[in-house]
Short mmCIF file of C-alpha atoms and ligand atoms in Angstrom, two decimals:
data_model
loop_
_atom_site.label_atom_id
_atom_site.label_comp_id
_atom_site.label_asym_id
_atom_site.label_seq_id
_atom_site.Cartn_x
_atom_site.Cartn_y
_atom_site.Cartn_z
CA UNK A 1 -37.54 5.21 5.12
CA UNK A 2 -33.95 6.40 4.65
CA UNK A 3 -32.81 5.90 1.08
CA UNK A 4 -29.20 5.18 1.97
CA UNK A 5 -27.07 2.78 4.00
CA UNK A 6 -25.69 3.80 7.37
CA UNK A 7 -22.64 1.57 6.79
CA UNK A 8 -20.54 4.42 5.46
CA UNK A 9 -21.23 6.74 8.38
CA UNK A 10 -17.77 6.19 9.87
CA UNK A 11 -15.88 5.74 6.65
CA UNK A 12 -13.62 8.43 5.25
CA UNK A 13 -10.59 7.90 3.05
CA UNK A 14 -8.13 10.52 4.38
CA UNK A 15 -5.72 10.51 1.43
CA UNK A 16 -8.43 11.88 -0.85
CA UNK A 17 -10.43 13.69 1.84
CA UNK A 18 -7.73 16.42 2.06
CA UNK A 19 -8.52 17.29 -1.54
CA UNK A 20 -11.85 18.84 -0.49
CA UNK A 21 -9.96 21.58 1.38
CA UNK A 22 -7.35 21.86 -1.35
CA UNK A 23 -10.04 22.46 -4.01
CA UNK A 24 -11.25 25.47 -2.04
CA UNK A 25 -7.76 26.97 -2.13
CA UNK A 26 -6.84 26.00 -5.69
CA UNK A 27 -7.91 29.40 -7.01
CA UNK A 28 -5.64 31.23 -4.53
CA UNK A 29 -2.42 29.47 -5.53
CA UNK A 30 -0.83 29.43 -8.96
CA UNK A 31 -0.32 25.72 -8.77
CA UNK A 32 -1.02 23.25 -6.03
CA UNK A 33 1.59 20.68 -4.97
CA UNK A 34 -0.21 17.36 -4.60
CA UNK A 35 1.95 15.34 -2.25
CA UNK A 36 -0.95 13.22 -1.06
CA UNK A 37 -1.60 10.46 -3.60
CA UNK A 38 0.90 7.71 -4.36
CA UNK A 39 0.43 7.76 -8.11
CA UNK A 40 3.75 8.11 -9.96
CA UNK A 41 2.03 8.68 -13.30
CA UNK A 42 -0.05 11.58 -12.03
CA UNK A 43 3.20 13.18 -10.88
CA UNK A 44 4.99 12.87 -14.20
CA UNK A 45 6.66 9.45 -14.26
CA UNK A 46 6.22 7.75 -17.63
CA UNK A 47 5.16 4.13 -17.95
CA UNK A 48 7.83 2.21 -19.90
CA UNK A 49 7.34 2.02 -23.68
CA UNK A 50 7.76 -1.79 -23.66
CA UNK A 51 5.17 -2.16 -20.91
CA UNK A 52 2.68 -0.12 -22.98
CA UNK A 53 3.51 -2.06 -26.16
CA UNK A 54 2.77 -5.38 -24.44
CA UNK A 55 -0.68 -4.08 -23.50
CA UNK A 56 -1.29 -2.68 -27.00
CA UNK A 57 -0.24 -6.03 -28.54
CA UNK A 58 -2.64 -7.89 -26.25
CA UNK A 59 -5.48 -5.62 -27.38
CA UNK A 60 -4.60 -5.93 -31.08
CA UNK A 61 -4.34 -9.71 -30.76
CA UNK A 62 -7.95 -9.78 -29.53
CA UNK A 63 -7.50 -10.31 -25.81
CA UNK A 64 -10.53 -8.14 -25.17
CA UNK A 65 -13.10 -10.55 -23.81
CA UNK A 66 -13.91 -11.17 -20.17
CA UNK A 67 -11.03 -12.84 -18.36
CA UNK A 68 -11.69 -15.96 -16.25
CA UNK A 69 -12.81 -15.05 -12.71
CA UNK A 70 -9.61 -16.38 -11.11
CA UNK A 71 -7.47 -14.65 -13.75
CA UNK A 72 -5.94 -15.53 -17.13
CA UNK A 73 -4.06 -18.85 -16.79
CA UNK A 74 -0.80 -17.58 -18.37
CA UNK A 75 -0.83 -14.55 -16.08
CA UNK A 76 -1.28 -16.74 -12.99
CA UNK A 77 1.61 -18.89 -14.23
CA UNK A 78 3.75 -15.78 -14.72
CA UNK A 79 3.05 -14.68 -11.13
CA UNK A 80 3.97 -18.18 -9.97
CA UNK A 81 7.31 -17.88 -11.85
CA UNK A 82 7.85 -14.39 -10.42
CA UNK A 83 7.72 -15.89 -6.90
CA UNK A 84 9.69 -18.97 -7.92
CA UNK A 85 12.59 -16.70 -9.05
CA UNK A 86 12.49 -15.28 -5.51
CA UNK A 87 12.74 -18.75 -3.96
CA UNK A 88 9.02 -19.11 -3.15
CA UNK A 89 6.79 -22.02 -4.19
CA UNK A 90 3.46 -20.51 -5.17
CA UNK A 91 1.45 -22.84 -7.40
CA UNK A 92 -0.74 -21.10 -9.98
CA UNK A 93 -3.94 -22.60 -8.54
CA UNK A 94 -3.32 -20.66 -5.31
CA UNK A 95 -2.92 -17.36 -7.17
CA UNK A 96 -5.90 -15.14 -7.96
CA UNK A 97 -5.83 -11.99 -10.03
CA UNK A 98 -7.75 -9.02 -8.69
CA UNK A 99 -8.37 -5.41 -9.63
CA UNK A 100 -5.40 -4.34 -7.57
CA UNK A 101 -4.51 -5.14 -3.99
CA UNK A 102 -7.50 -2.95 -3.08
CA UNK A 103 -10.01 -5.45 -4.49
CA UNK A 104 -8.12 -8.37 -2.95
CA UNK A 105 -8.42 -6.66 0.45
CA UNK A 106 -12.17 -6.08 0.00
CA UNK A 107 -12.71 -9.72 -0.88
CA UNK A 108 -10.52 -10.99 1.93
CA UNK A 109 -12.44 -9.04 4.54
CA UNK A 110 -15.73 -10.32 3.11
CA UNK A 111 -14.48 -13.92 2.89
CA UNK A 112 -12.88 -14.01 6.31
CA UNK A 113 -14.87 -11.99 8.80
CA UNK A 114 -18.27 -12.09 10.41
CA UNK A 115 -19.51 -8.89 12.02
CA UNK A 116 -17.71 -8.31 15.32
CA UNK A 117 -14.63 -10.43 14.45
CA UNK A 118 -11.24 -8.85 15.10
CA UNK A 119 -8.39 -7.87 12.83
CA UNK A 120 -5.00 -6.70 14.06
CA UNK A 121 -3.63 -3.78 12.05
CA UNK A 122 -0.28 -2.01 12.11
CA UNK A 123 -0.43 1.52 13.50
CA UNK A 124 0.16 3.66 11.55
CA UNK A 125 -1.79 1.77 8.88
CA UNK A 126 -2.66 2.12 5.23
CA UNK A 127 -6.13 3.71 5.62
CA UNK A 128 -8.04 1.20 3.47
CA UNK A 129 -7.49 -1.50 6.14
CA UNK A 130 -9.31 0.66 8.68
CA UNK A 131 -12.01 1.76 6.21
CA UNK A 132 -12.84 -1.87 5.38
CA UNK A 133 -13.02 -2.76 9.06
CA UNK A 134 -15.48 0.11 9.57
CA UNK A 135 -17.48 -0.83 6.48
CA UNK A 136 -17.86 -4.50 7.39
CA UNK A 137 -18.21 -4.00 11.18
CA UNK A 138 -14.93 -5.75 11.92
CA UNK A 139 -13.25 -4.76 15.16
CA UNK A 140 -9.86 -3.21 14.41
CA UNK A 141 -7.12 -3.68 17.00
CA UNK A 142 -3.58 -2.42 16.57
CA UNK A 143 0.08 -3.16 17.06
CA UNK A 144 2.51 -0.25 16.99
CA UNK A 145 5.32 0.48 14.59
CA UNK A 146 8.31 2.21 16.16
CA UNK A 147 9.85 5.46 14.92
CA UNK A 148 11.77 3.51 12.26
CA UNK A 149 8.52 1.97 10.99
CA UNK A 150 9.22 -1.51 12.37
CA UNK A 151 6.72 -3.55 14.48
CA UNK A 152 7.35 -3.32 18.23
CA UNK A 153 7.49 -7.03 18.94
CA UNK A 154 7.38 -6.99 22.72
CA UNK A 155 4.07 -5.13 22.55
CA UNK A 156 2.55 -7.38 19.87
CA UNK A 157 -0.53 -8.95 21.45
CA UNK A 158 -2.53 -11.33 19.32
CA UNK A 159 -5.71 -12.18 21.18
CA UNK A 160 -7.70 -15.38 20.81
CA UNK A 161 -10.35 -13.47 18.90
CA UNK A 162 -7.92 -12.14 16.30
CA UNK A 163 -8.70 -13.81 12.99
CA UNK A 164 -6.13 -12.00 10.86
CA UNK A 165 -3.05 -9.81 11.25
CA UNK A 166 -1.93 -7.40 8.56
CA UNK A 167 1.75 -6.76 7.85
CA UNK A 168 2.73 -4.01 5.42
CA UNK A 169 6.31 -4.59 4.35
CA UNK A 170 7.74 -2.55 2.62
CA UNK A 171 5.78 -0.03 4.59
CA UNK A 172 3.39 2.76 3.74
CA UNK A 173 3.50 5.38 5.33
CA UNK A 174 7.09 4.97 6.67
CA UNK A 175 8.90 3.74 3.54
CA UNK A 176 10.67 1.38 5.93
CA UNK A 177 11.81 -2.17 5.30
CA UNK A 178 11.95 -5.11 7.68
CA UNK A 179 14.99 -7.39 7.80
CA UNK A 180 14.71 -11.13 7.29
CA UNK A 181 14.80 -11.93 11.02
CA UNK A 182 12.21 -9.32 11.81
CA UNK A 183 9.87 -10.77 9.19
CA UNK A 184 10.32 -14.34 10.40
CA UNK A 185 9.86 -13.38 14.05
CA UNK A 186 6.67 -11.52 13.22
CA UNK A 187 5.36 -14.33 11.04
CA UNK A 188 6.09 -16.97 13.71
CA UNK A 189 4.17 -14.95 16.29
CA UNK A 190 1.15 -14.79 13.97
CA UNK A 191 1.29 -18.46 13.01
CA UNK A 192 1.56 -19.60 16.61
CA UNK A 193 -1.56 -17.58 17.47
CA UNK A 194 -3.61 -19.44 14.84
CA UNK A 195 -4.52 -16.24 12.97
CA UNK A 196 -4.06 -15.67 9.23
CA UNK A 197 -1.20 -13.42 8.16
CA UNK A 198 -2.21 -10.98 5.42
CA UNK A 199 1.07 -9.67 3.99
CA UNK A 200 0.59 -6.58 1.85
CA UNK A 201 3.70 -6.56 -0.35
CA UNK A 202 2.56 -4.10 -3.01
CA UNK A 203 5.93 -2.31 -2.73
CA UNK A 204 8.08 -5.48 -2.81
CA UNK A 205 9.83 -4.41 -6.03
CA UNK A 206 10.34 -0.81 -4.92
CA UNK A 207 13.15 -1.50 -2.49
CA UNK A 208 16.41 0.46 -2.74
CA UNK A 209 17.77 0.63 0.81
CA UNK A 210 18.23 -3.06 1.61
CA UNK A 211 16.93 -6.42 0.51
CA UNK A 212 13.28 -7.44 0.36
CA UNK A 213 12.35 -10.29 2.70
CA UNK A 214 9.32 -11.99 1.18
CA UNK A 215 7.08 -13.17 3.98
CA UNK A 216 5.99 -16.38 2.23
CA UNK A 217 9.54 -17.62 1.73
CA UNK A 218 10.04 -20.87 3.62
CA UNK A 219 6.45 -21.02 4.89
CA UNK A 220 4.46 -21.70 1.76
CA UNK A 221 2.20 -24.13 3.64
CA UNK A 222 1.32 -21.63 6.37
CA UNK A 223 -1.82 -19.59 7.06
CA UNK A 224 -0.58 -16.74 4.94
CA UNK A 225 -1.97 -14.68 2.09
CA UNK A 226 0.40 -12.42 0.17
CA UNK A 227 -0.93 -9.45 -1.76
CA UNK A 228 1.05 -7.99 -4.63
CA UNK A 229 0.64 -6.22 -7.92
CA UNK A 230 2.07 -4.04 -10.62
CA UNK A 231 0.35 -0.70 -9.88
CA UNK A 232 3.43 0.90 -8.38
CA UNK A 233 6.43 -1.12 -9.53
CA UNK A 234 5.45 -0.99 -13.22
CA UNK A 235 3.99 2.54 -13.12
CA UNK A 236 0.50 1.38 -14.10
CA UNK A 237 -1.82 2.11 -11.16
CA UNK A 238 -4.69 2.75 -13.57
CA UNK A 239 -4.55 -0.76 -15.01
CA UNK A 240 -6.00 -2.24 -11.85
CA UNK A 241 -4.00 -5.43 -11.77
CA UNK A 242 -2.92 -7.11 -8.58
CA UNK A 243 -3.10 -10.54 -6.98
CA UNK A 244 -3.58 -12.63 -3.87
CA UNK A 245 -1.41 -15.69 -3.26
CA UNK A 246 -2.83 -18.16 -0.75
CA UNK A 247 -0.57 -20.37 1.36
CA UNK A 248 -1.00 -24.09 0.77
CA UNK A 249 -2.61 -24.67 4.16
CA UNK A 250 -5.69 -26.92 4.53
CA UNK A 251 -7.00 -24.35 7.04
CA UNK A 252 -7.30 -21.79 4.23
CA UNK A 253 -9.41 -23.99 1.92
CA UNK A 254 -12.81 -22.66 3.02
CA UNK A 255 -11.60 -19.09 2.98
CA UNK A 256 -10.22 -19.66 -0.50
CA UNK A 257 -13.51 -21.02 -1.80
CA UNK A 258 -15.34 -18.00 -0.30
CA UNK A 259 -12.82 -15.75 -2.05
CA UNK A 260 -13.38 -17.53 -5.38
CA UNK A 261 -17.16 -17.10 -5.00
CA UNK A 262 -16.61 -13.36 -4.76
CA UNK A 263 -14.29 -13.44 -7.78
CA UNK A 264 -17.04 -15.20 -9.72
CA UNK A 265 -19.69 -12.66 -8.72
CA UNK A 266 -17.79 -9.79 -10.35
CA UNK A 267 -16.15 -9.48 -13.75
CA UNK A 268 -12.40 -9.91 -13.70
CA UNK A 269 -9.64 -7.29 -13.76
CA UNK A 270 -9.19 -5.90 -17.35
CA UNK A 271 -8.28 -8.79 -19.65
CA UNK A 272 -5.75 -7.12 -22.01
CA UNK A 273 -3.50 -6.21 -19.10
CA UNK A 274 -3.70 -9.74 -17.75
CA UNK A 275 -2.71 -11.09 -21.19
CA UNK A 276 0.23 -8.66 -21.23
CA UNK A 277 1.37 -9.56 -17.70
CA UNK A 278 3.66 -12.53 -18.55
CA UNK A 279 5.80 -10.35 -20.82
CA UNK A 280 5.86 -7.51 -18.30
CA UNK A 281 6.80 -9.32 -15.10
CA UNK A 282 8.93 -11.88 -16.92
CA UNK A 283 11.76 -9.34 -16.85
CA UNK A 284 13.06 -8.50 -13.37
CA UNK A 285 15.30 -5.70 -14.66
CA UNK A 286 12.38 -3.34 -15.33
CA UNK A 287 12.17 -1.97 -11.78
CA UNK A 288 15.65 -0.56 -11.40
CA UNK A 289 15.27 2.76 -13.29
CA UNK A 290 12.34 3.91 -11.15
CA UNK A 291 13.98 2.67 -7.96
CA UNK A 292 17.19 4.63 -8.50
CA UNK A 293 15.14 7.80 -8.88
CA UNK A 294 13.29 6.98 -5.66
CA UNK A 295 16.57 6.34 -3.85
CA UNK A 296 17.88 9.78 -4.86
CA UNK A 297 14.76 11.53 -3.58
CA UNK A 298 14.72 9.53 -0.34
CA UNK A 299 18.32 10.58 0.31
CA UNK A 300 17.54 14.23 -0.41
CA UNK A 301 14.66 14.13 2.08
CA UNK A 302 16.77 12.49 4.78
CA UNK A 303 19.45 15.14 4.26
CA UNK A 304 16.99 18.02 4.45
CA UNK A 305 15.35 16.61 7.58
CA UNK A 306 18.79 16.24 9.14
CA UNK A 307 19.20 20.02 8.90
CA UNK A 308 16.16 21.01 10.96
CA UNK A 309 15.02 20.25 14.47
CA UNK A 310 11.39 21.00 13.63
CA UNK A 311 10.85 17.77 11.68
CA UNK A 312 12.47 14.37 11.59
CA UNK A 313 12.28 11.27 9.45
CA UNK A 314 13.27 7.60 9.67
CA UNK A 315 15.63 5.87 7.22
CA UNK A 316 13.65 5.53 3.99
CA UNK A 317 14.43 2.26 2.20
CA UNK A 318 11.45 1.59 -0.03
CA UNK A 319 8.38 2.97 -1.79
CA UNK A 320 7.87 6.72 -2.20
CA UNK A 321 6.55 8.02 1.09
CA UNK A 322 8.09 10.00 3.92
CA UNK A 323 6.34 10.06 7.27
CA UNK A 324 7.58 13.31 8.80
CA UNK A 325 7.50 13.63 12.56
CA UNK A 326 6.37 17.03 13.83
CA UNK A 327 8.69 18.04 16.66
CA UNK A 328 6.41 20.83 17.77
CA UNK A 329 3.10 21.04 19.47
CA UNK A 330 0.47 21.21 16.77
CA UNK A 331 -2.17 18.77 15.57
CA UNK A 332 -1.23 17.24 12.24
CA UNK A 333 -4.58 18.21 10.68
CA UNK A 334 -3.99 21.87 11.67
CA UNK A 335 -0.49 21.79 10.14
CA UNK A 336 -1.83 20.27 6.92
CA UNK A 337 -4.56 22.86 6.78
CA UNK A 338 -1.91 25.62 7.11
CA UNK A 339 0.17 24.07 4.33
CA UNK A 340 -2.83 23.94 2.01
CA UNK A 341 -4.19 27.39 2.81
CA UNK A 342 -0.91 29.32 2.89
CA UNK A 343 1.24 27.40 0.42
CA UNK A 344 -0.98 25.17 -1.72
CA UNK A 345 0.89 22.07 -0.51
CA UNK A 346 -1.37 19.06 -0.09
CA UNK A 347 -0.22 16.22 2.19
CA UNK A 348 -1.99 13.89 4.61
CA UNK A 349 -2.21 14.27 8.41
CA UNK A 350 -0.82 11.36 10.43
CA UNK A 351 -4.25 10.88 12.00
CA UNK A 352 -5.42 9.53 8.63
CA UNK A 353 -3.01 6.63 9.27
CA UNK A 354 -3.94 6.35 12.95
CA UNK A 355 -0.96 8.28 14.31
CA UNK A 356 -1.02 11.88 15.52
CA UNK A 357 2.17 13.96 15.40
CA UNK A 358 3.17 13.12 11.83
CA UNK A 359 2.35 14.09 8.26
CA UNK A 360 2.85 11.91 5.19
CA UNK A 361 4.23 13.22 1.96
CA UNK A 362 4.56 11.42 -1.37
CA UNK A 363 7.97 12.20 -2.90
CA UNK A 364 7.22 11.66 -6.57
CA UNK A 365 7.12 15.32 -7.60
CA UNK A 366 9.76 16.68 -9.96
CA UNK A 367 13.04 17.07 -7.98
CA UNK A 368 13.26 20.86 -8.04
CA UNK A 369 9.61 21.28 -7.08
CA UNK A 370 9.88 18.64 -4.39
CA UNK A 371 12.88 20.42 -2.94
CA UNK A 372 11.03 23.76 -2.93
CA UNK A 373 7.97 22.17 -1.30
CA UNK A 374 10.17 20.58 1.39
CA UNK A 375 11.83 23.94 2.10
CA UNK A 376 8.40 25.49 2.57
CA UNK A 377 7.24 22.67 4.84
CA UNK A 378 10.41 23.05 6.91
CA UNK A 379 10.13 26.82 7.25
CA UNK A 380 6.46 26.54 8.23
CA UNK A 381 7.40 23.86 10.81
CA UNK A 382 10.26 26.01 12.16
CA UNK A 383 7.90 28.93 12.56
CA UNK A 384 5.73 26.71 14.76
CA UNK A 385 8.55 25.57 17.04
N1 PLP B 401 -1.57 -1.40 -0.19
C1 PLP B 401 -0.80 -0.34 0.12
C2 PLP B 401 0.07 -0.40 1.32
C3 PLP B 401 -0.83 0.80 -0.69
O1 PLP B 401 -0.07 1.85 -0.36
C4 PLP B 401 -1.68 0.83 -1.81
C5 PLP B 401 -1.77 2.05 -2.66
O2 PLP B 401 -1.33 3.11 -2.34
C6 PLP B 401 -2.46 -0.29 -2.10
C7 PLP B 401 -2.37 -1.39 -1.26
C8 PLP B 401 -3.39 -0.33 -3.28
O3 PLP B 401 -2.76 -0.89 -4.38
P1 PLP B 401 -3.52 -1.27 -5.71
O4 PLP B 401 -3.28 -0.18 -6.71
O5 PLP B 401 -2.87 -2.57 -6.14
O6 PLP B 401 -4.96 -1.46 -5.40
#
């Protein structure tokens, strides 16, 4: 008898997997540059004092018990108001608090799919979507994003067997942003196929190069589930607080009750942070300081990439990722391995996101260090031309 499950045989999370190689080389380099994980706090950004005080107050006021499975009522109301200020009707009873978008995704896959069902993912994708498909024996199919990180609509094929389609806007790994018409065209195509649209909007408040088009706006009764959270926008990824907002569609009722069963089987996302949430997301001005720093770095990357023919990058409008295209003939994993071994720079090969010929960097490092790391990446790429 084998004392383990075979389920995980195919599963590997590439963003952390590169760290195995980097650990082997950590003793060779004075300091490693970790440009692989999208955690602003790990890379030196400070969570706002007010945000921390709200959490401390919640703890001191005794909000330390288990939270209700669906989430603390006032926090669900605050999320409802957050969407209402953006012109979206999202009643609190359709909002469920989860331990980040990650947990919401786990529970959605479990609530929605039987083994062998199909999900349509963007390619490149955020790797967790693929990992969950592998874990739960869901068949992953793909639609392509173009070089600007926008879905290629004339190649979007939603088959009869597709139960759900994932849209990541703003996008990881491209840092791109879809316009309002692009979002509505995509959404209409999904709705007319009968599939559920899962809209991962974790970066909705980290937009600096355009205007966010919320996919639920104007279609609150559709087969749509929006995922959001405060990990990134409020610089608190360790708090594990996100949410799923279900569209008001009768077709989602059974799925929703499956989802609630899973919420009830586990203990809820940490209660003090849920109690603090209304005061944190009640103020829409809190995102701007972080976003202006991201905008500066995005511009610096675009400028640097404009000066070399070895690498190129799309217009970066959101989040804190750059998906660099390798304009030379080398596998992305080999290039990453060179960067780690020779320079101590850790980034993720495009293959981890389902697209060869690219590498993804996180641009949260201190500006001077980021600039030095980019220069090294460029000179290594130019040497490979
Ligand atoms: N979705 C995308 C596209 C992400 O990039 C990430 C984190 O990097 C997540 C979801 C996970 O977010 P959370 O911290 O809310 O689980």
